[in-house]
Coordinates of C-alpha atoms in Angstrom, one line a residue:
M1 CA 10.0 20.0 51.2
L2 CA 13.7 20.1 50.2
R3 CA 13.3 16.6 48.4
V4 CA 10.3 17.9 46.5
T5 CA 12.3 21.0 45.4
A6 CA 15.3 18.8 44.2
T7 CA 13.0 16.4 42.5
A8 CA 11.1 19.3 40.5
V9 CA 14.6 20.7 39.5
A10 CA 15.7 17.4 38.3
I11 CA 12.6 16.9 36.3
W12 CA 13.0 20.6 34.9
C13 CA 16.6 19.6 33.9
V14 CA 15.7 16.5 32.1
L15 CA 12.9 18.2 30.3
A16 CA 15.2 21.2 29.4
A17 CA 17.9 18.9 28.1
S18 CA 15.2 16.9 26.1
A19 CA 14.1 20.2 24.4
S20 CA 17.6 21.2 23.8
A21 CA 18.4 17.8 22.0
Q22 CA 15.2 18.0 20.0
T23 CA 16.0 21.5 18.8
S24 CA 19.8 20.3 17.8
V25 CA 18.5 18.0 15.5
L26 CA 16.5 18.1 12.2
R27 CA 14.3 14.9 12.0
W28 CA 13.5 14.2 8.4
G29 CA 11.2 11.5 7.3
A30 CA 11.3 9.5 4.0
D31 CA 10.9 6.0 2.8
A32 CA 14.3 4.4 2.0
E33 CA 12.6 1.7 0.1
G34 CA 11.9 4.1 -2.7
G35 CA 15.5 3.9 -3.7
A36 CA 17.9 6.1 -5.6
P37 CA 18.0 8.8 -6.9
F38 CA 15.8 9.9 -3.9
V39 CA 16.7 7.9 -0.9
E40 CA 18.5 4.6 -0.6
A41 CA 20.8 2.7 1.5
D42 CA 24.5 3.2 0.2
P43 CA 25.6 -0.3 -1.2
D44 CA 29.0 0.2 0.2
N45 CA 27.8 0.9 3.8
P46 CA 24.1 0.0 4.3
E47 CA 24.3 2.1 7.5
R48 CA 24.3 5.2 5.4
L49 CA 21.9 6.8 3.2
R50 CA 22.3 8.5 -0.1
G51 CA 20.2 10.3 -2.8
F52 CA 19.4 13.8 -3.8
D53 CA 16.8 14.2 -1.1
V54 CA 19.4 12.9 1.4
E55 CA 21.5 15.8 0.4
I56 CA 18.9 18.3 0.5
A57 CA 18.0 17.4 4.0
E58 CA 21.6 17.7 4.9
L59 CA 21.8 21.1 3.1
L60 CA 18.8 22.4 5.2
A61 CA 20.0 20.8 8.6
K62 CA 23.4 22.7 8.1
A63 CA 21.8 26.0 7.4
L64 CA 19.5 25.6 10.4
G65 CA 22.5 24.7 12.6
R66 CA 21.1 21.2 13.3
T67 CA 22.1 17.7 12.8
P68 CA 20.2 15.6 10.3
V69 CA 18.4 12.6 11.8
F70 CA 16.8 10.2 9.3
V71 CA 13.2 8.7 10.3
Q72 CA 12.0 5.9 8.3
A73 CA 8.3 6.1 7.2
A74 CA 6.0 4.6 4.7
F75 CA 5.9 6.8 1.7
T76 CA 2.1 7.0 1.5
A77 CA 2.1 7.9 5.3
L78 CA 4.7 10.7 5.2
D79 CA 2.3 13.6 5.0
Q80 CA 0.1 12.4 8.0
S81 CA 3.2 11.4 9.9
V82 CA 4.8 14.7 9.7
K83 CA 1.4 16.3 10.6
R84 CA 1.3 14.4 13.8
G85 CA 4.9 15.4 14.6
D86 CA 6.9 12.2 14.0
F87 CA 9.6 14.2 12.4
D88 CA 10.2 17.9 11.4
V89 CA 10.1 17.8 7.7
A90 CA 9.3 15.2 5.0
I91 CA 11.6 15.2 2.1
N92 CA 11.0 12.2 -0.4
G93 CA 10.0 13.5 -4.0
L94 CA 6.7 14.5 -2.5
E95 CA 4.4 16.2 -5.0
D96 CA 2.9 19.6 -4.5
S97 CA -1.0 19.7 -4.3
P98 CA -3.8 21.8 -3.1
A99 CA -4.8 19.1 -0.6
K100 CA -1.1 19.2 1.0
R101 CA -1.1 23.0 1.1
A102 CA -4.6 23.1 2.7
E103 CA -3.5 20.5 5.5
L104 CA 0.3 21.2 5.9
A105 CA 3.0 23.8 5.9
V106 CA 4.5 23.4 2.4
S107 CA 7.8 24.7 1.1
V108 CA 8.4 26.3 -2.3
P109 CA 9.2 23.8 -5.0
Y110 CA 12.7 22.6 -5.4
Y111 CA 12.3 20.4 -8.4
Q112 CA 10.0 20.4 -11.6
F113 CA 9.1 16.9 -12.9
R114 CA 7.0 15.9 -15.8
E115 CA 4.5 13.0 -15.8
V116 CA 5.7 10.9 -18.9
L117 CA 4.5 7.8 -20.6
T118 CA 6.8 4.8 -20.9
V119 CA 6.1 1.8 -23.1
R120 CA 7.7 -1.1 -24.4
A121 CA 10.2 -0.4 -27.2
A122 CA 8.1 -2.5 -29.7
D123 CA 5.0 -0.4 -29.0
A124 CA 6.7 2.9 -29.3
G125 CA 5.0 3.9 -32.4
R126 CA 1.6 2.6 -31.1
Y127 CA 1.3 4.1 -27.9
R128 CA 2.4 7.8 -28.0
S129 CA -0.1 9.3 -25.7
L130 CA -2.9 8.1 -23.4
A131 CA -5.4 8.8 -26.2
D132 CA -3.7 5.7 -28.0
L133 CA -4.4 3.3 -25.0
R134 CA -8.1 2.9 -25.1
G135 CA -9.0 -0.3 -23.5
R136 CA -5.3 -0.8 -22.2
K137 CA -3.7 -1.2 -18.8
V138 CA -1.6 1.7 -17.7
A139 CA 0.4 1.3 -14.5
T140 CA 1.2 4.0 -11.9
L141 CA 1.6 4.6 -8.2
G142 CA -1.7 5.2 -6.1
A143 CA -2.5 8.6 -4.5
T144 CA -0.4 10.5 -6.9
L145 CA -0.8 13.2 -9.7
A146 CA -0.4 10.4 -12.2
W147 CA -3.2 8.4 -10.5
E148 CA -5.4 11.4 -10.9
I149 CA -4.5 11.8 -14.6
L150 CA -5.3 8.2 -15.3
S151 CA -8.5 8.3 -13.3
T152 CA -9.7 11.2 -15.6
A153 CA -8.3 9.4 -18.6
Q154 CA -10.4 6.4 -17.7
G155 CA -13.5 8.4 -18.5
T156 CA -12.1 10.3 -21.6
H157 CA -9.9 8.0 -23.1
G158 CA -11.1 4.6 -21.8
V159 CA -7.7 3.6 -20.3
E160 CA -7.6 1.1 -17.4
P161 CA -5.6 2.5 -14.4
V162 CA -3.6 -0.1 -12.5
S163 CA -2.4 1.1 -9.0
Y164 CA 0.9 0.1 -7.5
D165 CA 2.5 0.5 -4.0
D166 CA 6.1 1.1 -5.4
D167 CA 7.7 2.4 -8.6
V168 CA 9.6 -0.7 -9.5
H169 CA 7.1 -3.5 -10.2
P170 CA 5.2 -1.2 -12.8
Y171 CA 8.0 -1.2 -15.1
E172 CA 8.7 -4.9 -14.4
D173 CA 5.1 -5.7 -15.1
L174 CA 5.3 -3.5 -18.4
L175 CA 8.4 -5.6 -19.6
N176 CA 6.3 -8.8 -18.6
G177 CA 3.3 -7.8 -20.6
R178 CA 0.9 -7.5 -17.7
V179 CA 0.5 -3.6 -18.5
D180 CA 0.7 -1.9 -21.7
A181 CA 2.2 1.6 -20.3
V182 CA 3.5 3.2 -17.2
L183 CA 2.7 6.7 -16.3
L184 CA 5.0 8.3 -13.8
D185 CA 7.4 11.2 -13.3
N186 CA 10.5 11.4 -15.6
V187 CA 12.9 10.7 -12.8
L188 CA 11.5 7.4 -12.1
A189 CA 11.2 6.5 -15.8
E190 CA 14.7 7.6 -16.7
R191 CA 16.0 5.4 -13.6
S192 CA 13.9 2.4 -14.9
M193 CA 15.2 2.6 -18.4
R194 CA 18.9 2.6 -17.2
R195 CA 18.1 -0.5 -15.1
Q196 CA 16.2 -2.4 -17.6
P197 CA 16.4 -2.2 -21.5
G198 CA 13.6 -2.5 -23.8
M199 CA 11.5 0.6 -22.8
V200 CA 11.0 3.7 -24.4
T201 CA 9.8 7.1 -22.7
Q202 CA 7.6 9.2 -24.9
P203 CA 8.7 12.8 -25.2
E204 CA 5.4 14.5 -24.7
A205 CA 4.6 15.2 -21.0
A206 CA 1.1 14.3 -19.8
A207 CA 1.5 16.9 -16.8
V208 CA 3.9 18.9 -15.0
G209 CA 4.5 18.7 -11.2
Y210 CA 6.7 19.8 -8.4
Y211 CA 8.7 18.3 -5.4
V212 CA 8.3 20.1 -2.0
V213 CA 9.3 19.6 1.5
L214 CA 6.3 19.0 3.9
M215 CA 6.0 20.2 7.6
A216 CA 3.3 20.1 10.4
P217 CA 0.7 23.0 9.7
G218 CA 1.9 25.0 12.6
D219 CA 5.6 25.0 11.6
T220 CA 5.4 28.2 9.5
A221 CA 8.5 29.5 11.1
L222 CA 10.4 26.4 9.9
R223 CA 8.9 26.5 6.6
D224 CA 10.0 30.2 5.9
Q225 CA 13.6 29.0 7.1
V226 CA 13.4 26.2 4.7
N227 CA 12.1 28.5 1.9
A228 CA 14.9 30.9 2.6
E229 CA 17.5 28.2 2.3
L230 CA 16.0 26.6 -0.8
R231 CA 16.0 29.9 -2.6
A232 CA 19.7 30.6 -1.4
A233 CA 20.7 27.3 -2.7
M234 CA 18.9 27.7 -6.1
G235 CA 20.5 31.2 -6.5
D236 CA 24.2 30.1 -5.6
G237 CA 24.1 26.8 -7.7
R238 CA 24.1 24.3 -4.7
L239 CA 20.8 22.7 -5.6
E240 CA 21.9 22.3 -9.5
A241 CA 25.1 20.7 -8.1
I242 CA 23.2 18.1 -6.3
F243 CA 20.9 17.3 -9.2
R244 CA 23.8 17.2 -11.6
T245 CA 25.7 14.8 -9.3
W246 CA 22.4 12.4 -9.4
Q247 CA 22.0 13.0 -13.2
V248 CA 18.5 14.5 -12.9
W249 CA 19.2 18.1 -13.9
N250 CA 17.4 19.2 -17.0
D251 CA 16.3 22.3 -18.8
D252 CA 13.0 22.5 -16.9
Q253 CA 14.7 23.6 -13.7
P254 CA 16.2 27.1 -14.6
A255 CA 12.9 28.6 -15.6
M256 CA 11.3 27.1 -12.4
Y257 CA 14.0 28.5 -10.3
A258 CA 13.5 32.0 -11.8
R259 CA 9.9 32.1 -10.8
V260 CA 10.7 30.9 -7.3
L261 CA 13.5 33.3 -6.9
A262 CA 11.0 36.0 -8.2
G263 CA 8.8 35.4 -5.1
A264 CA 6.5 32.5 -6.1
D265 CA 5.7 30.3 -3.2
S266 CA 3.7 27.9 -5.3
L267 CA 3.6 27.0 -8.9
L268 CA 0.3 25.1 -8.9
E269 CA -2.0 26.5 -11.5
A270 CA -5.6 25.9 -12.4
P271 CA -6.3 25.3 -16.2
G272 CA -7.7 28.9 -16.7
G273 CA -4.7 30.4 -14.7
G274 CA -4.1 31.2 -11.0
A275 CA -3.9 29.0 -8.0
P276 CA -6.2 25.8 -8.4
A277 CA -9.2 25.9 -5.9
R278 CA -9.3 23.0 -3.6
P279 CA -12.5 21.0 -3.8
S280 CA -14.6 21.0 -0.7
T281 CA -14.5 17.9 1.7
W282 CA -18.1 17.2 0.6
D283 CA -17.3 17.5 -3.2
L284 CA -14.3 15.2 -2.6
T285 CA -16.3 12.6 -0.7
M286 CA -19.0 12.5 -3.3
R287 CA -16.5 12.2 -6.1
Y288 CA -14.8 9.2 -4.4
L289 CA -18.0 7.6 -2.9
P290 CA -18.7 5.6 -6.0
A291 CA -15.0 4.3 -6.3
L292 CA -15.2 3.3 -2.6
V293 CA -18.5 1.4 -3.2
R294 CA -17.0 -0.4 -6.1
A295 CA -13.9 -1.2 -4.1
A296 CA -16.1 -2.6 -1.4
F297 CA -17.8 -4.9 -3.9
I298 CA -14.3 -6.1 -4.9
T299 CA -13.4 -6.9 -1.4
L300 CA -16.7 -8.8 -0.8
V301 CA -16.4 -10.8 -3.9
L302 CA -12.8 -11.5 -3.3
S303 CA -13.3 -12.4 0.3
C304 CA -16.2 -14.9 -0.4
A305 CA -14.6 -16.6 -3.2
A306 CA -11.4 -17.1 -1.3
M307 CA -13.4 -18.3 1.8
L308 CA -15.2 -20.8 -0.4
L309 CA -11.8 -22.0 -1.6
A310 CA -10.3 -22.2 1.9
V311 CA -13.4 -24.1 3.5
S312 CA -13.3 -26.6 0.5
L313 CA -9.6 -27.2 0.6
G314 CA -9.5 -26.9 4.4
A315 CA -12.2 -29.6 4.8
A316 CA -10.4 -31.8 2.4
I317 CA -7.0 -31.2 4.3
A318 CA -8.8 -32.0 7.6
V319 CA -10.3 -35.1 6.4
G320 CA -6.9 -36.3 4.9
R321 CA -5.2 -35.6 8.2
V322 CA -7.8 -37.6 10.1
Y323 CA -8.4 -40.5 7.7
G324 CA -5.3 -40.5 5.5
R325 CA -2.3 -42.7 5.5
G326 CA 0.9 -41.9 7.3
W327 CA 2.5 -40.2 4.2
V328 CA -0.7 -38.3 3.5
R329 CA -0.9 -37.0 7.0
A330 CA 2.7 -36.0 6.9
L331 CA 2.4 -34.1 3.6
L332 CA -0.6 -32.3 4.6
T333 CA 0.9 -31.5 7.9
T334 CA 4.0 -29.9 6.2
Y335 CA 1.6 -27.8 4.1
V336 CA -0.3 -26.6 6.9
E337 CA 2.7 -25.7 8.9
V338 CA 4.6 -24.1 6.2
T339 CA 1.5 -22.0 5.2
R340 CA 0.9 -20.9 8.7
G341 CA 4.5 -20.2 9.5
T342 CA 5.1 -17.9 6.6
P343 CA 3.4 -14.4 6.0
V344 CA 0.6 -14.1 3.6
L345 CA 2.1 -11.1 2.0
L346 CA 5.3 -13.3 1.1
Q347 CA 2.8 -15.8 -0.4
L348 CA 1.1 -13.3 -2.4
F349 CA 4.4 -11.9 -3.8
V350 CA 5.5 -15.4 -4.7
L351 CA 2.4 -16.3 -6.5
Y352 CA 2.3 -13.0 -8.5
Y353 CA 5.9 -12.0 -9.1
G354 CA 7.9 -15.1 -8.2
L355 CA 6.1 -17.4 -10.5
A356 CA 5.8 -14.8 -13.4
A357 CA 8.5 -16.6 -15.4
V358 CA 6.4 -19.9 -15.3
I359 CA 2.7 -18.7 -15.1
R360 CA 1.5 -15.0 -15.3
L361 CA -1.5 -15.2 -13.1
P362 CA -4.1 -12.2 -13.4
P363 CA -3.9 -10.1 -10.2
F364 CA -7.4 -11.1 -9.0
V365 CA -6.8 -14.7 -9.6
A366 CA -3.5 -14.4 -7.8
A367 CA -5.1 -12.6 -4.8
L368 CA -7.8 -15.3 -4.7
L369 CA -5.3 -18.0 -4.7
G370 CA -3.1 -16.5 -2.2
L371 CA -5.8 -15.8 0.5
G372 CA -7.6 -19.1 -0.3
L373 CA -4.6 -21.2 0.2
N374 CA -3.4 -19.4 3.1
Y375 CA -6.5 -19.6 5.0
A376 CA -7.2 -23.1 4.1
A377 CA -4.4 -24.2 6.4
Y378 CA -6.1 -22.3 9.3
E379 CA -9.5 -23.8 8.2
S380 CA -8.2 -27.4 8.2
E381 CA -7.1 -27.0 11.8
I382 CA -10.5 -25.9 12.8
Y383 CA -12.1 -28.8 10.9
R384 CA -9.6 -31.3 12.3
A385 CA -10.3 -30.4 15.8
S386 CA -14.1 -30.2 15.3
L387 CA -13.9 -33.8 13.8
E388 CA -11.8 -35.2 16.8
A389 CA -14.5 -33.4 19.1
V390 CA -17.2 -35.8 18.0
P391 CA -17.6 -38.4 21.0
K392 CA -15.7 -41.6 20.1
G393 CA -18.9 -43.5 21.5
Q394 CA -20.9 -42.4 18.5
L395 CA -18.3 -43.6 16.0
E396 CA -18.1 -46.9 17.6
A397 CA -21.8 -47.1 17.6
A398 CA -21.8 -46.3 13.9
R399 CA -19.2 -49.0 13.1
T400 CA -21.3 -51.5 15.2
L401 CA -24.4 -50.7 12.9
G402 CA -22.3 -51.4 9.8
F403 CA -21.7 -47.8 8.7
T404 CA -18.8 -47.3 6.4
S405 CA -16.2 -44.7 7.2
W406 CA -17.6 -42.4 4.4
Q407 CA -21.1 -42.9 5.8
T408 CA -20.1 -42.0 9.3
L409 CA -18.3 -38.9 8.1
R410 CA -21.0 -37.7 6.0
L411 CA -24.1 -38.6 8.4
I412 CA -22.7 -38.5 11.9
R413 CA -19.2 -37.1 12.3
G414 CA -19.3 -34.2 9.5
P415 CA -22.7 -32.5 10.7
Q416 CA -21.6 -32.3 14.3
A417 CA -18.1 -31.2 13.5
F418 CA -19.6 -28.3 11.2
R419 CA -21.7 -27.3 14.3
Y420 CA -18.4 -27.0 16.4
A421 CA -16.6 -25.3 13.5
L422 CA -19.2 -22.6 12.8
A423 CA -18.1 -19.9 15.3
P424 CA -14.3 -20.0 14.5
M425 CA -15.2 -20.2 10.6
T426 CA -17.0 -17.0 11.0
N427 CA -14.3 -15.3 12.8
D428 CA -12.0 -16.5 10.0
F429 CA -14.2 -15.0 7.4
V430 CA -14.1 -11.7 9.1
A431 CA -10.3 -11.8 9.4
L432 CA -10.0 -12.8 5.8
L433 CA -12.2 -9.8 4.9
K434 CA -9.8 -7.5 6.6
D435 CA -6.7 -9.3 5.3
S436 CA -7.9 -8.8 1.7
S437 CA -6.3 -5.2 2.2
L438 CA -2.9 -7.0 1.4
V439 CA -3.8 -7.6 -2.1
S440 CA -3.2 -4.1 -3.0
V441 CA 0.5 -5.1 -3.4
L442 CA -0.9 -7.2 -6.4
T443 CA -2.5 -4.1 -8.1
V444 CA -6.0 -5.0 -6.9
V445 CA -7.7 -1.7 -5.9
E446 CA -9.8 -3.1 -2.8
L447 CA -11.6 -1.1 -0.1
T448 CA -8.5 -0.1 1.9
K449 CA -6.4 0.9 -1.1
Q450 CA -9.1 3.0 -2.6
T451 CA -9.6 4.6 0.9
Q452 CA -5.7 5.4 1.0
I453 CA -6.0 7.1 -2.3
F454 CA -9.1 9.1 -1.2
A455 CA -7.2 10.2 2.1
A456 CA -4.1 11.2 0.1
N457 CA -6.2 13.5 -2.0
L458 CA -8.3 14.9 0.9
G459 CA -5.3 15.4 3.2
T460 CA -6.6 13.6 6.2
W461 CA -7.5 10.2 7.2
A462 CA -10.4 11.0 9.7
L463 CA -13.3 11.0 7.2
P464 CA -12.0 8.3 4.8
G465 CA -11.1 6.1 7.7
A466 CA -14.5 6.4 9.2
L467 CA -16.2 5.7 5.9
C468 CA -13.9 2.6 5.3
A469 CA -14.5 1.3 8.7
A470 CA -18.3 1.6 8.3
M471 CA -18.2 -0.2 4.9
Y472 CA -16.2 -3.2 6.4
L473 CA -18.6 -3.3 9.3
A474 CA -21.5 -3.3 7.0
L475 CA -19.8 -6.3 5.0
S476 CA -19.0 -8.3 8.1
W477 CA -21.9 -7.7 10.5
P478 CA -24.8 -9.6 8.5
L479 CA -22.6 -12.6 8.2
A480 CA -21.8 -12.5 12.1
R481 CA -25.6 -12.2 12.8
L482 CA -26.4 -15.2 10.4
A483 CA -23.8 -17.4 12.2
A484 CA -25.2 -16.5 15.7
R485 CA -28.5 -17.4 14.5
L486 CA -27.4 -20.7 13.2
E487 CA -25.5 -21.5 16.3
R488 CA -28.5 -20.9 18.3
R489 CA -30.7 -23.1 16.1
W490 CA -28.2 -25.8 16.0
A491 CA -27.0 -25.8 19.6
A492 CA -26.9 -29.1 21.2
P493 CA -30.0 -29.6 23.6
S494 CA -29.1 -29.0 27.1
A495 CA -29.9 -31.7 29.7

């Protein structure tokens, strides 16, 4: 009994110490990949972070009597990560929206930004607004206010929205001529113009938005403490000092601060005034369903075309490795090992961005080549093993009957090898169908990317994730059933 009591006391002490440790720190989430002036690794000391959001996190932690602890998370997953409790607050230039306020505890705005249009300097007189960009490609980040603006402008002005996963490549592609304009907030536009000359940002804003701090929906007490400290920092000039240090203070902020200090918790407004009404889940689903269907079609076409390339090239590689001379086999083996030994994501980046100085591949073509060339290496190993699985006695019989190597391959070895390869080929196609989600880094809006945009605007992954999974299953299931039927039909007769 004494041992049980001692054990219980020990467990209680550990839990109490753990709880005390949790409350003594402020875990804040952000994506350091976004870079300055938000959050970036200090060039002088990569172990440290710097940026105005870093300083705001430190300011809040100090006011709460806690130690700030950074937690790395993907930018597009910050709202869902804070919702599930991965960290206490998310601070990373996160845009206020009705969806976020419906699903999370959201602070008062701490910075007002403008959605601005950036074009090449030579086009400054031609493209002054979205109305001037009919039939032109305009880049932005997916699942943002700018993406919603471009989606609307697609219908009203005929622009072609192009979605990116980061805020650096849109401006690079603008200079390279892949897109005609970039719509993003003024902080990112000004940073990019300082980094790379040759661009101009138009003065007229397409919209106004606000950066906020996100917390889990039940953390209303923490939200109130954060709001109190943000208002205090606005009133005594500490926030202004931080933004001036990072050269992002402008004339938009004093008026916004005045409204927040006057008691406004949210500055979101509907076109007719007042707070915007959040569309129902059903309305949002019906709004995004056509886009999801189009994205599923793109995924299917891309996957089928890439698999066709992979099968054709893989078969040629397998034949070359089985029948080719020594140097041919060595060359093809090197290709297979290098391709299988490096990430497909890296290969996609090299094709699209690395070769841009030599050849500017369209996004869909680069995605097709990247997936096809990668899977060709895996397919070749399947076909090579299948060719070598054909009994040698049959090959010797073919030679005895006077068949040439080509005739033996075409009439005897190839058909049997195809039967052996059918099941793993089907598995590879299903895998390729899912790996097609990686091509979103090349601005191809396929099924997973469109689902991500839908989930960000809905504020949850539950329904979008279920719809996405159902669509992937609908795409892959018929092929799996067809392959199983062919396997049964072509199965070797049993003794």
